[in-house]
């Protein structure tokens, strides 16, 4: 019993979001008065194990296997399943990363434990563990519980907890040997690659004007480009604008695009989905234009301009040009 | 090549959502429904594969109420899907993805699909796992976040999106279940001929209540408005007044304009 938090490796270190997951797991362990274990898995994981040792927990469980050298859904799901069977944790905690989206559902099927995905907070209430998740395009919250005493798999949304809140310690390590064979890994992966950047570094821009699907059609992109020019800003976009081919991929902000933190992020017709928000929430100031007063972007914005971008953008451009 | 595509009807994404009185679902009164966006990319990918190979069958599988699910099913048939399986669910709606996958499993396991495509996540619940759960239940190989696919004899090669603009190609043996990311293709509009032809295509209905189901594994206990503590200045009213205030902010508060 207890909480098992699984670390994800990025290069030779712990994935940044995994540290947030450790903060979440430490909070859960404290509120539930349970034991916390940290799982690291991979091949040649000594550096990772050393880093994990410095996090406060009851123990670090290390699984070293040459077939875990590269990530595979089958390999990681199989090993996690075995650890869950041996350790019978109450909750398995991870960050809601691309890797977790990929293999945790399989663990759910293999173990019969539900996967509560993309959670933003946890509380213990009348003996129940309650997780909160955004639903309906991030506009509503929902409380979710695991039914009957089963184990629960939980992934935390980026920034639900702060990595800086992680408590440090000197935690003992336990190595465990698990079996995994080549035949169990059905996929074959090639080298990861990046598509060309187009030479624009959005991360160094002071001011960014970012355009979303609210623009409606590509013929209106020049209207926003004019605004960006008048403001001396770089133009950026949300994913649907890129998906539609209205602007090139290197202008995308968000979890699958760039992370920016300009002095001013001026968003036009963007709803504020979490995958967009993770890429711009570090901006010093945020101004958002949206016709929907309930748009989630307004919860993050310093200034919320409620109205039709088609009316406001040209007028603002004109005012900027005239000053 | 027999391909199943999971499609779901969801509220139009810029709807105004209010929790229902029992706080277990939303107030449905004013809401319009459409095919979940990611699912329309999944459908298009299946149709492209069938067209490229010049053979195969695309079957859409949809769970939803009899009042509105048939609309998205007919839309899929009009775009080119060959037939449909409609699992009728009249509400309260299942929110546990494991249970939903189990229902889909019960409904299609006898069909022996080579491929299952699903949208990566839904606009309403956003659990992002149903297609993978179903694939794993069927013993298929699985992959997520596909941005390109290629069929190679008894394998599928998938370009997976990784974080921050990285990608990776991956080859999986068939049968496989693959979740599709937005932007992989440009979903078509149904043609007039397609719309006419859709009327003759088979829609098999299965009642959820006829399936042998145990309790789900996770449960939504409450749906509500989230509070935030961020101090936001709302600038409402006439566009001229809004622009004047914006100019003020840009000059004196955010200070991004030269003096
Ligand atoms: C794994 C994954 C990765 C992703 N990565 C990214 C990413 O890197 N970047 C990203 O942006 N998204 C990403 N997404 C997609 C993300 O979930 C959202 O779908 C997307 O950000 C929505 O873009 P949007 O706000 O432009 O569009 P919508 O959500 O459709 O919002 C459009 C907004 O425009 C407003 N609007 C409409 N008309 C007007 C008008 N006339 N005047 C003013 N306002 C108007 C509407 O009220 C609405 O709020 C990812 C999703 C997943 C699942």
Coordinates of C-alpha atoms and ligand atoms in Angstrom, one line a residue:
Chain A
X1 CA 0.0 0.0 0.0
X2 CA 1.1 3.6 -0.4
X3 CA 1.8 6.0 -3.2
X4 CA 4.1 5.1 -6.1
X5 CA 5.4 8.0 -8.2
X6 CA 7.1 7.1 -11.5
X7 CA 9.8 9.4 -12.8
X8 CA 10.3 10.0 -16.5
X9 CA 13.7 10.5 -17.9
X10 CA 14.6 13.3 -20.3
X11 CA 18.2 13.1 -21.5
X12 CA 20.2 12.2 -18.4
X13 CA 17.9 13.9 -15.9
X14 CA 14.4 13.8 -14.5
X15 CA 11.7 15.3 -16.7
X16 CA 10.7 18.7 -15.3
X17 CA 7.1 17.7 -15.1
X18 CA 8.0 14.6 -13.1
X19 CA 9.3 16.8 -10.3
X20 CA 5.9 18.4 -10.2
X21 CA 4.4 14.9 -10.0
X22 CA 6.7 14.2 -7.1
X23 CA 5.4 17.3 -5.3
X24 CA 1.9 16.1 -5.9
X25 CA 2.7 12.6 -4.7
X26 CA 4.4 14.0 -1.5
X27 CA 1.3 16.0 -0.9
X28 CA -0.9 13.0 -1.4
X29 CA 1.2 10.8 0.9
X30 CA 1.1 13.4 3.6
X31 CA -2.7 13.9 3.4
X32 CA -3.4 10.2 3.3
X33 CA -0.7 9.4 5.8
X34 CA 0.8 6.8 3.5
X35 CA 4.2 5.7 2.4
X36 CA 5.8 7.2 -0.7
X37 CA 7.9 5.2 -3.1
X38 CA 9.7 6.6 -6.2
X39 CA 10.1 4.3 -9.2
X40 CA 12.8 4.8 -11.8
X41 CA 13.1 2.5 -14.8
X42 CA 15.4 2.4 -17.7
X43 CA 18.9 1.2 -18.7
X44 CA 22.0 2.6 -17.1
X45 CA 19.9 4.6 -14.7
X46 CA 22.5 5.4 -12.1
X47 CA 22.4 9.1 -12.8
X48 CA 18.7 9.1 -12.6
X49 CA 18.7 7.0 -9.4
X50 CA 21.2 9.4 -7.8
X51 CA 18.9 12.3 -8.6
X52 CA 15.9 10.4 -7.3
X53 CA 17.7 9.6 -4.0
X54 CA 17.7 13.3 -3.2
X55 CA 13.9 13.5 -3.2
X56 CA 12.1 12.9 0.1
X57 CA 10.3 9.5 0.1
X58 CA 10.5 6.1 2.0
X59 CA 12.4 4.5 -0.8
X60 CA 13.5 4.6 -4.4
X61 CA 12.8 1.5 -6.4
X62 CA 15.1 1.1 -9.4
X63 CA 14.4 -1.2 -12.3
X64 CA 17.3 -1.6 -14.7
X65 CA 16.8 -3.5 -17.9
X66 CA 18.5 -3.3 -21.2
X67 CA 15.2 -3.4 -23.1
X68 CA 14.2 -0.2 -21.3
X69 CA 17.0 1.7 -23.0
X70 CA 14.5 3.2 -25.4
X71 CA 11.0 4.0 -24.5
X72 CA 8.4 1.6 -25.8
X73 CA 4.7 1.4 -24.8
X74 CA 4.9 -2.4 -24.4
X75 CA 8.1 -2.4 -22.3
X76 CA 7.1 0.4 -20.0
X77 CA 3.6 -0.9 -19.5
X78 CA 4.7 -4.4 -18.8
X79 CA 7.3 -3.3 -16.2
X80 CA 4.9 -0.9 -14.5
X81 CA 2.3 -3.7 -14.4
X82 CA 4.8 -6.0 -12.6
X83 CA 5.7 -3.3 -10.1
X84 CA 2.1 -2.6 -9.4
X85 CA 1.5 -6.3 -8.8
X86 CA 4.4 -6.7 -6.5
X87 CA 4.0 -3.5 -4.5
X88 CA 0.2 -3.1 -4.7
X89 CA 0.2 0.7 -4.3
X90 CA -3.0 2.6 -3.6
X91 CA -2.1 5.2 -6.2
X92 CA 0.4 5.4 -9.1
X93 CA 1.3 9.0 -9.8
X94 CA 2.9 10.5 -12.9
X95 CA 3.0 13.8 -14.8
X96 CA 0.5 14.0 -17.8
X97 CA 3.2 13.9 -20.4
X98 CA 3.2 12.5 -24.0
X99 CA 4.8 9.3 -22.7
X100 CA 2.2 8.9 -20.0
X101 CA -0.6 9.4 -22.5
X102 CA 1.0 6.6 -24.5
X103 CA 1.6 3.8 -22.0
X104 CA -0.5 4.4 -18.9
X105 CA -3.8 3.3 -20.6
X106 CA -2.2 -0.1 -21.3
X107 CA -1.2 -0.4 -17.6
X108 CA -4.9 0.4 -16.8
X109 CA -6.0 -2.6 -18.9
X110 CA -3.3 -4.9 -17.6
X111 CA -3.9 -4.1 -13.9
X112 CA -7.6 -3.3 -14.0
X113 CA -6.8 0.1 -12.3
X114 CA -8.6 3.2 -13.6
X115 CA -6.5 5.9 -15.2
X116 CA -7.6 9.4 -14.0
X117 CA -5.9 11.6 -16.5
X118 CA -4.8 15.2 -16.5
X119 CA -5.7 16.0 -12.9
X120 CA -5.3 19.5 -11.5
X121 CA -5.6 18.9 -7.8
X122 CA -6.1 16.3 -5.0
X123 CA -7.8 16.4 -1.7
X124 CA -8.7 13.9 1.0
X125 CA -12.3 14.2 2.0
X126 CA -14.2 12.0 4.5
X127 CA -11.8 9.2 3.8
X128 CA -12.1 9.5 0.1
X129 CA -9.4 10.6 -2.3
X130 CA -10.9 13.2 -4.6
X131 CA -9.2 14.3 -7.8
X132 CA -10.2 17.4 -9.8
X133 CA -10.0 17.6 -13.5
X134 CA -11.1 20.1 -16.1
X135 CA -13.8 19.1 -18.5
X136 CA -15.8 20.6 -21.3
X137 CA -13.1 22.4 -23.0
X138 CA -11.5 23.4 -19.7
X139 CA -14.6 25.4 -18.8
X140 CA -15.9 23.3 -15.9
X141 CA -14.3 21.3 -13.1
X142 CA -15.2 17.8 -12.1
X143 CA -14.4 15.7 -9.0
X144 CA -13.5 12.1 -9.6
X145 CA -13.0 9.2 -7.2
X146 CA -11.8 5.6 -7.7
X147 CA -14.6 3.1 -7.1
X148 CA -14.2 0.4 -4.4
X149 CA -10.6 -0.3 -3.0
X150 CA -8.9 -0.6 -6.4
X151 CA -5.6 1.0 -7.2
X152 CA -5.8 4.3 -9.1
X153 CA -3.4 5.6 -11.8
X154 CA -3.3 9.4 -11.8
X155 CA -1.5 11.9 -14.0
X156 CA -1.1 15.5 -13.0
X157 CA -1.4 18.4 -15.4
X158 CA 1.6 20.6 -16.0
X159 CA 1.9 23.2 -13.3
X160 CA -0.8 21.6 -11.1
X161 CA 2.0 21.5 -8.5
X162 CA 5.2 23.5 -8.4
X163 CA 8.5 21.6 -8.8
X164 CA 10.0 24.1 -6.3
X165 CA 7.6 22.6 -3.6
X166 CA 9.4 19.2 -3.8
X167 CA 10.8 18.2 -0.5
X168 CA 14.4 16.9 -0.5
X169 CA 15.9 14.1 1.5
X170 CA 18.4 11.2 1.3
X171 CA 16.3 8.3 0.3
X172 CA 17.5 4.6 0.3
X173 CA 17.5 2.8 -3.0
X174 CA 16.2 -0.8 -3.6
X175 CA 17.0 -2.4 -6.9
X176 CA 14.5 -4.9 -8.2
X177 CA 15.0 -7.4 -11.0
X178 CA 12.1 -7.8 -13.4
X179 CA 11.8 -9.9 -16.6
X180 CA 11.1 -8.5 -20.0
X181 CA 11.8 -10.2 -23.3
X182 CA 12.4 -8.8 -26.8
X183 CA 9.2 -10.6 -28.1
X184 CA 7.1 -8.6 -25.7
X185 CA 8.1 -5.3 -27.4
X186 CA 6.1 -5.3 -30.6
X187 CA 7.0 -1.8 -31.8
X188 CA 10.3 -0.7 -33.5
X189 CA 11.2 3.0 -33.1
X190 CA 13.5 5.2 -35.1
X191 CA 15.5 8.2 -34.0
X192 CA 13.5 11.2 -32.8
X193 CA 13.9 14.3 -35.0
X194 CA 12.8 17.9 -35.1
X195 CA 11.2 19.6 -38.1
X196 CA 12.9 22.8 -39.3
X197 CA 12.6 25.9 -37.2
X198 CA 12.3 28.4 -40.0
X199 CA 14.8 30.7 -38.4
X200 CA 12.3 32.5 -36.1
X201 CA 13.1 32.4 -32.4
X202 CA 9.8 33.3 -30.7
X203 CA 11.4 32.7 -27.4
X204 CA 13.5 35.9 -27.6
X205 CA 10.6 38.2 -28.7
X206 CA 9.6 40.9 -26.3
X207 CA 6.1 41.2 -27.6
X208 CA 4.0 38.5 -29.2
X209 CA 0.7 38.8 -31.0
X210 CA -0.8 35.4 -31.1
X211 CA -3.8 34.4 -33.2
X212 CA -6.3 31.6 -32.7
X213 CA -9.1 29.8 -34.5
X214 CA -11.4 32.7 -33.6
X215 CA -9.9 34.5 -36.6
X216 CA -12.3 32.3 -38.6
X217 CA -10.5 32.2 -42.0
X218 CA -7.0 32.7 -43.4
X219 CA -7.9 35.8 -45.3
X220 CA -8.0 37.6 -42.0
X221 CA -4.4 36.7 -41.0
X222 CA -3.1 39.9 -42.6
X223 CA -5.3 41.9 -40.3
X224 CA -3.5 40.4 -37.3
X225 CA -0.1 40.7 -39.0
X226 CA -0.8 44.5 -39.4
X227 CA -1.5 44.7 -35.6
X228 CA 1.7 42.8 -34.8
X229 CA 3.7 45.2 -37.1
X230 CA 2.1 48.2 -35.5
X231 CA 3.0 46.9 -32.1
X232 CA 6.6 45.8 -33.1
X233 CA 5.6 42.2 -32.2
X234 CA 6.3 38.7 -33.6
X235 CA 3.3 36.8 -34.7
X236 CA 2.5 33.4 -33.2
X237 CA -0.5 31.1 -33.3
X238 CA -2.5 28.4 -31.6
X239 CA -2.4 24.9 -33.0
X240 CA -5.6 24.9 -35.2
X241 CA -4.2 27.9 -37.1
X242 CA -1.1 25.9 -37.8
X243 CA -3.0 22.7 -38.6
X244 CA -5.1 24.6 -41.2
X245 CA -1.9 25.8 -42.8
X246 CA -2.6 29.5 -42.2
X247 CA 0.8 30.1 -40.6
X248 CA 3.9 27.9 -40.6
X249 CA 4.6 25.4 -37.8
X250 CA 7.5 27.3 -36.2
X251 CA 5.0 30.0 -35.1
X252 CA 3.0 27.6 -32.9
X253 CA 3.0 28.2 -29.1
X254 CA 2.1 25.4 -26.7
X255 CA 3.0 21.9 -25.6
X256 CA 3.7 20.7 -29.1
X257 CA 5.2 24.1 -30.2
X258 CA 7.4 26.6 -28.5
X259 CA 7.4 27.9 -24.9
X260 CA 7.5 31.7 -24.8
X261 CA 7.7 34.2 -22.0
X262 CA 7.6 37.7 -23.6
X263 CA 7.0 41.0 -21.8
X264 CA 3.6 41.0 -23.4
X265 CA 1.5 38.2 -24.9
X266 CA -1.4 39.6 -26.8
X267 CA -3.8 36.8 -27.7
X268 CA -6.5 37.2 -30.3
X269 CA -9.3 34.6 -30.7
X270 CA -7.6 31.9 -28.6
X271 CA -9.7 30.0 -26.1
X272 CA -6.9 29.1 -23.6
X273 CA -6.8 25.3 -23.7
X274 CA -4.1 23.9 -21.4
X275 CA -1.9 22.7 -24.2
X276 CA -1.7 26.3 -25.4
X277 CA -1.4 27.8 -22.0
X278 CA 1.6 25.8 -21.0
X279 CA 3.5 27.5 -23.8
X280 CA 2.7 31.1 -22.7
X281 CA 1.8 31.2 -19.1
X282 CA 5.2 32.5 -18.1
X283 CA 4.5 35.8 -20.0
X284 CA 4.9 38.9 -17.9
X285 CA 1.6 40.4 -19.0
X286 CA -1.2 38.8 -20.9
X287 CA -3.9 40.7 -22.8
X288 CA -6.6 38.6 -24.5
X289 CA -9.4 39.4 -26.9
X290 CA -12.2 36.9 -27.0
X291 CA -16.0 37.3 -27.6
X292 CA -16.8 34.7 -25.0
X293 CA -16.7 36.1 -21.4
X294 CA -16.2 32.5 -20.1
X295 CA -13.2 31.8 -22.3
X296 CA -10.6 30.0 -20.1
X297 CA -7.8 32.4 -21.4
X298 CA -9.4 35.2 -19.3
X299 CA -8.6 33.3 -16.2
X300 CA -5.0 33.7 -16.9
X301 CA -5.1 37.1 -18.6
X302 CA -4.3 40.3 -16.8
X303 CA -6.6 42.2 -19.2
X304 CA -9.7 40.5 -20.7
X305 CA -11.1 42.3 -23.7
X306 CA -14.6 40.9 -24.3
X307 CA -15.6 41.5 -27.8
X308 CA -15.4 40.8 -31.5
X309 CA -11.8 40.7 -32.7
X310 CA -13.0 41.9 -36.2
X311 CA -14.0 45.2 -34.7
X312 CA -11.3 45.7 -32.1
X313 CA -8.2 44.6 -34.0
X314 CA -8.4 47.1 -36.9
X315 CA -9.3 50.0 -34.5
X316 CA -6.4 49.1 -32.3
X317 CA -4.0 48.9 -35.3
X318 CA -5.1 52.3 -36.4
X319 CA -4.7 53.8 -33.0
X320 CA -1.1 52.4 -32.8
X321 CA -0.3 53.7 -36.3
X322 CA -1.5 57.2 -35.4
X323 CA 0.3 57.6 -32.2
Chain B
X1 CA -7.9 -3.9 -44.6
X2 CA -10.7 -3.5 -42.1
X3 CA -10.5 -0.2 -40.1
X4 CA -12.7 0.9 -37.2
X5 CA -12.9 4.6 -36.4
X6 CA -14.2 5.6 -33.0
X7 CA -16.3 8.8 -33.3
X8 CA -18.1 10.7 -30.6
X9 CA -20.6 13.4 -30.6
X10 CA -19.6 16.2 -28.3
X11 CA -20.7 19.8 -27.5
X12 CA -19.5 22.4 -30.0
X13 CA -16.3 23.6 -28.3
X14 CA -17.2 27.3 -27.8
X15 CA -20.5 26.5 -26.2
X16 CA -21.3 28.1 -22.9
X17 CA -21.4 25.3 -20.3
X18 CA -23.4 25.2 -17.1
X19 CA -23.4 22.4 -14.6
X20 CA -26.8 20.5 -14.5
X21 CA -28.8 20.8 -11.4
X22 CA -27.7 17.4 -10.1
X23 CA -24.1 18.5 -10.8
X24 CA -23.4 15.2 -12.5
X25 CA -23.5 16.4 -16.1
X26 CA -24.1 19.7 -18.0
X27 CA -27.3 21.6 -18.7
X28 CA -27.9 20.4 -22.2
X29 CA -30.7 22.8 -23.2
X30 CA -28.9 25.2 -25.6
X31 CA -26.0 23.0 -26.5
X32 CA -25.3 22.0 -30.2
X33 CA -23.4 18.8 -30.9
X34 CA -20.8 17.9 -33.5
X35 CA -18.2 15.2 -34.3
X36 CA -15.3 15.5 -31.9
X37 CA -12.6 17.3 -33.8
X38 CA -9.8 14.8 -33.4
X39 CA -12.2 12.0 -34.5
X40 CA -12.8 13.7 -37.8
X41 CA -9.0 13.6 -38.4
X42 CA -9.1 9.9 -37.5
X43 CA -11.9 9.2 -39.9
X44 CA -10.1 11.1 -42.7
X45 CA -6.9 9.1 -42.1
X46 CA -8.9 5.8 -42.4
X47 CA -10.6 7.0 -45.6
X48 CA -7.3 8.0 -47.1
X49 CA -5.8 4.6 -46.4
X50 CA -8.7 2.8 -48.0
X51 CA -8.6 5.0 -51.1
X52 CA -4.8 4.6 -51.5
X53 CA -5.1 0.8 -51.2
X54 CA -8.1 0.6 -53.4
X55 CA -9.6 -1.9 -51.0
X56 CA -10.8 -2.2 -47.5
X57 CA -13.7 -1.3 -45.3
X58 CA -14.1 1.7 -42.9
X59 CA -16.6 1.2 -40.1
X60 CA -17.4 4.0 -37.7
X61 CA -18.3 3.1 -34.1
X62 CA -20.2 5.6 -32.1
X63 CA -21.8 5.5 -28.6
X64 CA -24.4 8.1 -27.9
X65 CA -28.1 8.9 -27.5
X66 CA -30.5 8.0 -30.3
X67 CA -31.5 11.7 -30.5
X68 CA -28.2 13.1 -31.7
X69 CA -25.6 10.4 -32.4
X70 CA -27.1 9.4 -35.8
X71 CA -26.3 12.9 -37.1
X72 CA -22.5 12.4 -36.7
X73 CA -22.8 8.8 -37.9
X74 CA -24.6 9.9 -41.1
X75 CA -22.0 12.6 -41.5
X76 CA -19.2 10.0 -41.4
X77 CA -21.1 7.7 -43.8
X78 CA -21.6 10.7 -46.2
X79 CA -17.8 11.3 -46.1
X80 CA -17.2 7.8 -47.2
X81 CA -17.3 5.3 -44.3
X82 CA -18.9 2.0 -45.4
X83 CA -21.1 1.2 -42.4
X84 CA -21.6 2.1 -38.8
X85 CA -22.1 0.5 -35.4
X86 CA -24.2 2.7 -33.1
X87 CA -24.2 1.8 -29.4
X88 CA -27.3 3.5 -28.0
X89 CA -26.8 5.1 -24.7
X90 CA -29.6 7.4 -23.4
X91 CA -28.0 8.7 -20.3
X92 CA -26.9 9.2 -17.6
X93 CA -23.8 9.0 -19.8
X94 CA -20.8 6.8 -18.9
X95 CA -17.8 8.9 -17.9
X96 CA -15.4 6.1 -17.0
X97 CA -13.1 5.5 -20.0
X98 CA -12.3 2.0 -19.0
X99 CA -16.0 1.2 -19.0
X100 CA -16.5 3.0 -22.3
X101 CA -13.7 0.9 -23.8
X102 CA -15.2 -2.2 -22.3
X103 CA -18.6 -1.4 -24.0
X104 CA -16.8 -0.8 -27.3
X105 CA -14.9 -4.1 -26.8
X106 CA -18.1 -6.0 -26.2
X107 CA -19.7 -4.4 -29.3
X108 CA -16.9 -5.0 -31.8
X109 CA -14.7 -7.9 -30.6
X110 CA -16.2 -10.4 -33.1
X111 CA -15.3 -8.1 -36.0
X112 CA -11.5 -8.7 -36.2
X113 CA -10.4 -5.2 -37.2
X114 CA -6.9 -4.8 -38.6
X115 CA -6.8 -1.2 -37.4
X116 CA -8.6 1.0 -34.9
X117 CA -8.3 4.8 -35.2
X118 CA -9.5 7.1 -32.6
X119 CA -9.2 10.8 -31.9
X120 CA -6.5 11.5 -29.3
X121 CA -9.0 13.0 -26.8
X122 CA -12.5 14.3 -26.6
X123 CA -13.6 17.9 -26.1
X124 CA -16.1 16.9 -23.3
X125 CA -14.3 14.5 -20.9
X126 CA -10.7 14.8 -22.2
X127 CA -9.6 11.5 -20.7
X128 CA -7.5 10.8 -23.8
X129 CA -7.3 7.0 -23.5
X130 CA -10.4 5.2 -24.9
X131 CA -8.8 4.1 -28.2
X132 CA -5.7 2.7 -26.5
X133 CA -7.7 1.0 -23.8
X134 CA -9.8 -0.7 -26.4
X135 CA -6.7 -1.7 -28.4
X136 CA -5.1 -3.2 -25.3
X137 CA -8.3 -5.1 -24.4
X138 CA -8.2 -6.6 -27.9
X139 CA -4.5 -7.5 -27.5
X140 CA -3.5 -5.1 -30.3
X141 CA -0.3 -3.1 -30.5
X142 CA -0.9 0.6 -29.7
X143 CA 0.4 4.0 -30.5
X144 CA -0.7 7.6 -29.7
X145 CA -0.5 11.1 -31.2
X146 CA -0.1 10.0 -34.8
X147 CA 0.9 12.8 -37.2
X148 CA 1.3 10.5 -40.3
X149 CA 0.7 6.9 -41.1
X150 CA 1.9 4.4 -43.7
X151 CA 0.7 0.9 -44.2
X152 CA 3.4 -1.7 -45.0
X153 CA 2.0 -5.2 -45.6
X154 CA 1.2 -6.5 -42.1
X155 CA 2.6 -3.4 -40.3
X156 CA 1.8 0.2 -39.8
X157 CA 4.5 2.9 -39.6
X158 CA 3.4 5.9 -37.5
X159 CA 4.9 9.3 -37.1
X160 CA 4.4 10.0 -33.4
X161 CA 4.4 13.6 -32.1
X162 CA 6.7 14.0 -29.1
X163 CA 6.9 17.1 -26.9
X164 CA 8.0 20.6 -28.1
X165 CA 8.1 20.0 -31.9
X166 CA 9.9 16.6 -31.9
X167 CA 8.7 13.6 -33.8
X168 CA 9.5 9.9 -34.0
X169 CA 8.7 7.1 -36.5
X170 CA 7.5 3.9 -35.0
X171 CA 6.5 0.6 -36.7
X172 CA 3.9 -1.6 -35.2
X173 CA 2.5 -5.0 -36.3
X174 CA -1.2 -5.2 -37.2
X175 CA -3.7 -5.4 -35.7
X176 CA -3.0 -2.0 -34.1
X177 CA -5.0 0.8 -32.4
X178 CA -3.6 4.2 -33.1
X179 CA -4.9 7.6 -31.7
X180 CA -4.7 10.5 -34.1
X181 CA -3.6 14.0 -33.4
X182 CA -5.1 17.1 -35.0
X183 CA -3.4 18.4 -38.2
X184 CA -2.5 15.0 -39.6
X185 CA -4.6 15.7 -42.7
X186 CA -7.4 18.0 -43.9
X187 CA -10.8 16.4 -43.2
X188 CA -13.0 16.4 -46.2
X189 CA -16.5 17.8 -46.5
X190 CA -19.2 15.3 -47.5
X191 CA -20.2 15.5 -51.2
X192 CA -23.8 15.7 -52.3
X193 CA -23.4 12.2 -53.8
X194 CA -22.0 11.0 -50.5
X195 CA -24.9 12.5 -48.6
X196 CA -27.4 10.7 -50.9
X197 CA -25.4 7.4 -50.7
X198 CA -25.2 7.5 -46.9
X199 CA -28.9 6.9 -46.6
X200 CA -28.5 3.3 -48.0
X201 CA -25.6 2.4 -45.7
X202 CA -26.0 0.0 -42.8
X203 CA -26.2 1.3 -39.3
X204 CA -26.2 -1.6 -36.8
X205 CA -27.6 -0.6 -33.4
X206 CA -26.7 -2.2 -30.1
X207 CA -28.3 -1.2 -26.9
X208 CA -25.9 -0.5 -24.1
X209 CA -28.5 -1.9 -21.7
X210 CA -28.3 -5.3 -23.4
X211 CA -24.6 -5.7 -22.7
X212 CA -23.4 -7.5 -19.6
X213 CA -21.6 -4.8 -17.7
X214 CA -20.2 -4.6 -14.2
X215 CA -19.6 -1.3 -12.4
X216 CA -17.0 1.2 -13.8
X217 CA -13.7 1.8 -12.0
X218 CA -13.8 5.6 -11.6
X219 CA -16.7 7.9 -11.0
X220 CA -17.4 11.6 -11.5
X221 CA -19.0 12.8 -8.3
X222 CA -19.6 16.4 -9.2
X223 CA -19.3 18.9 -12.1
X224 CA -19.1 22.6 -11.2
X225 CA -17.7 26.0 -12.2
X226 CA -14.0 26.3 -11.3
X227 CA -13.0 29.4 -9.2
X228 CA -9.8 31.3 -9.9
X229 CA -7.9 33.7 -7.7
X230 CA -6.3 35.6 -10.6
X231 CA -7.1 39.4 -10.7
X232 CA -8.3 40.1 -14.2
X233 CA -9.4 43.5 -15.4
X234 CA -12.4 43.0 -17.7
X235 CA -12.6 45.6 -20.5
X236 CA -16.1 45.5 -21.9
X237 CA -18.3 47.9 -23.8
X238 CA -17.9 49.9 -27.0
X239 CA -14.9 48.9 -29.2
X240 CA -13.7 52.6 -29.2
X241 CA -13.7 52.7 -25.4
X242 CA -11.9 49.3 -25.3
X243 CA -9.3 50.5 -27.7
X244 CA -8.7 53.7 -25.8
X245 CA -8.2 51.6 -22.6
X246 CA -5.9 49.2 -24.5
X247 CA -3.7 52.1 -25.7
X248 CA -3.4 53.3 -22.1
X249 CA -2.4 49.9 -20.9
X250 CA 0.2 49.4 -23.7
X251 CA 1.7 52.8 -22.9
X252 CA 1.6 53.1 -19.2
X253 CA 1.0 49.7 -17.6
X254 CA 2.6 47.0 -19.8
X255 CA 4.9 49.7 -21.3
X256 CA 5.7 48.1 -24.6
X257 CA 5.3 51.2 -26.7
X258 CA 8.1 53.7 -27.1
X259 CA 7.4 57.0 -25.3
Ligands
LIG1 C1 -1.3 16.5 -27.0 C2 -1.9 17.9 -27.5 C3 -1.0 18.9 -27.8 C4 -1.5 20.1 -28.2 N1 -0.5 21.1 -28.5 C5 -1.0 22.4 -28.7 C6 -0.1 23.4 -28.9 O1 1.2 23.3 -28.9 N2 -0.6 24.7 -29.1 C7 -1.9 24.9 -29.1 O2 -2.3 26.1 -29.3 N3 -2.8 23.9 -29.0 C8 -2.4 22.6 -28.8 N4 -3.3 21.6 -28.7 C9 -4.7 21.9 -29.0 C10 -5.5 22.6 -27.9 O3 -6.0 21.5 -27.0 C11 -6.6 23.4 -28.4 O4 -7.4 22.6 -29.2 C12 -6.2 24.6 -29.1 O5 -5.2 25.4 -28.4 C13 -7.4 25.5 -29.4 O6 -6.9 26.6 -30.2 P1 -7.8 28.0 -30.3 O7 -7.9 28.6 -28.9 O8 -7.2 28.8 -31.3 O9 -9.2 27.5 -30.8 P2 -10.6 27.4 -30.1 O10 -10.5 26.6 -28.9 O11 -11.5 26.9 -31.1 O12 -10.9 28.8 -29.6 C14 -11.3 29.9 -30.5 C15 -11.7 31.1 -29.6 O13 -12.0 32.2 -30.4 C16 -13.1 32.9 -29.9 N5 -13.7 33.7 -31.0 C17 -14.4 33.2 -32.0 N6 -14.8 34.2 -32.8 C18 -14.3 35.3 -32.3 C19 -14.4 36.7 -32.6 N7 -15.1 37.1 -33.7 N8 -13.9 37.6 -31.8 C20 -13.2 37.2 -30.7 N9 -13.1 35.9 -30.3 C21 -13.6 35.0 -31.1 C22 -13.9 31.8 -29.3 O14 -14.8 32.3 -28.3 C23 -12.9 30.8 -28.8 O15 -12.6 31.1 -27.4 C24 -2.8 20.4 -28.3 C25 -3.7 19.4 -28.0 C26 -3.3 18.1 -27.6 C27 -4.3 17.1 -27.2

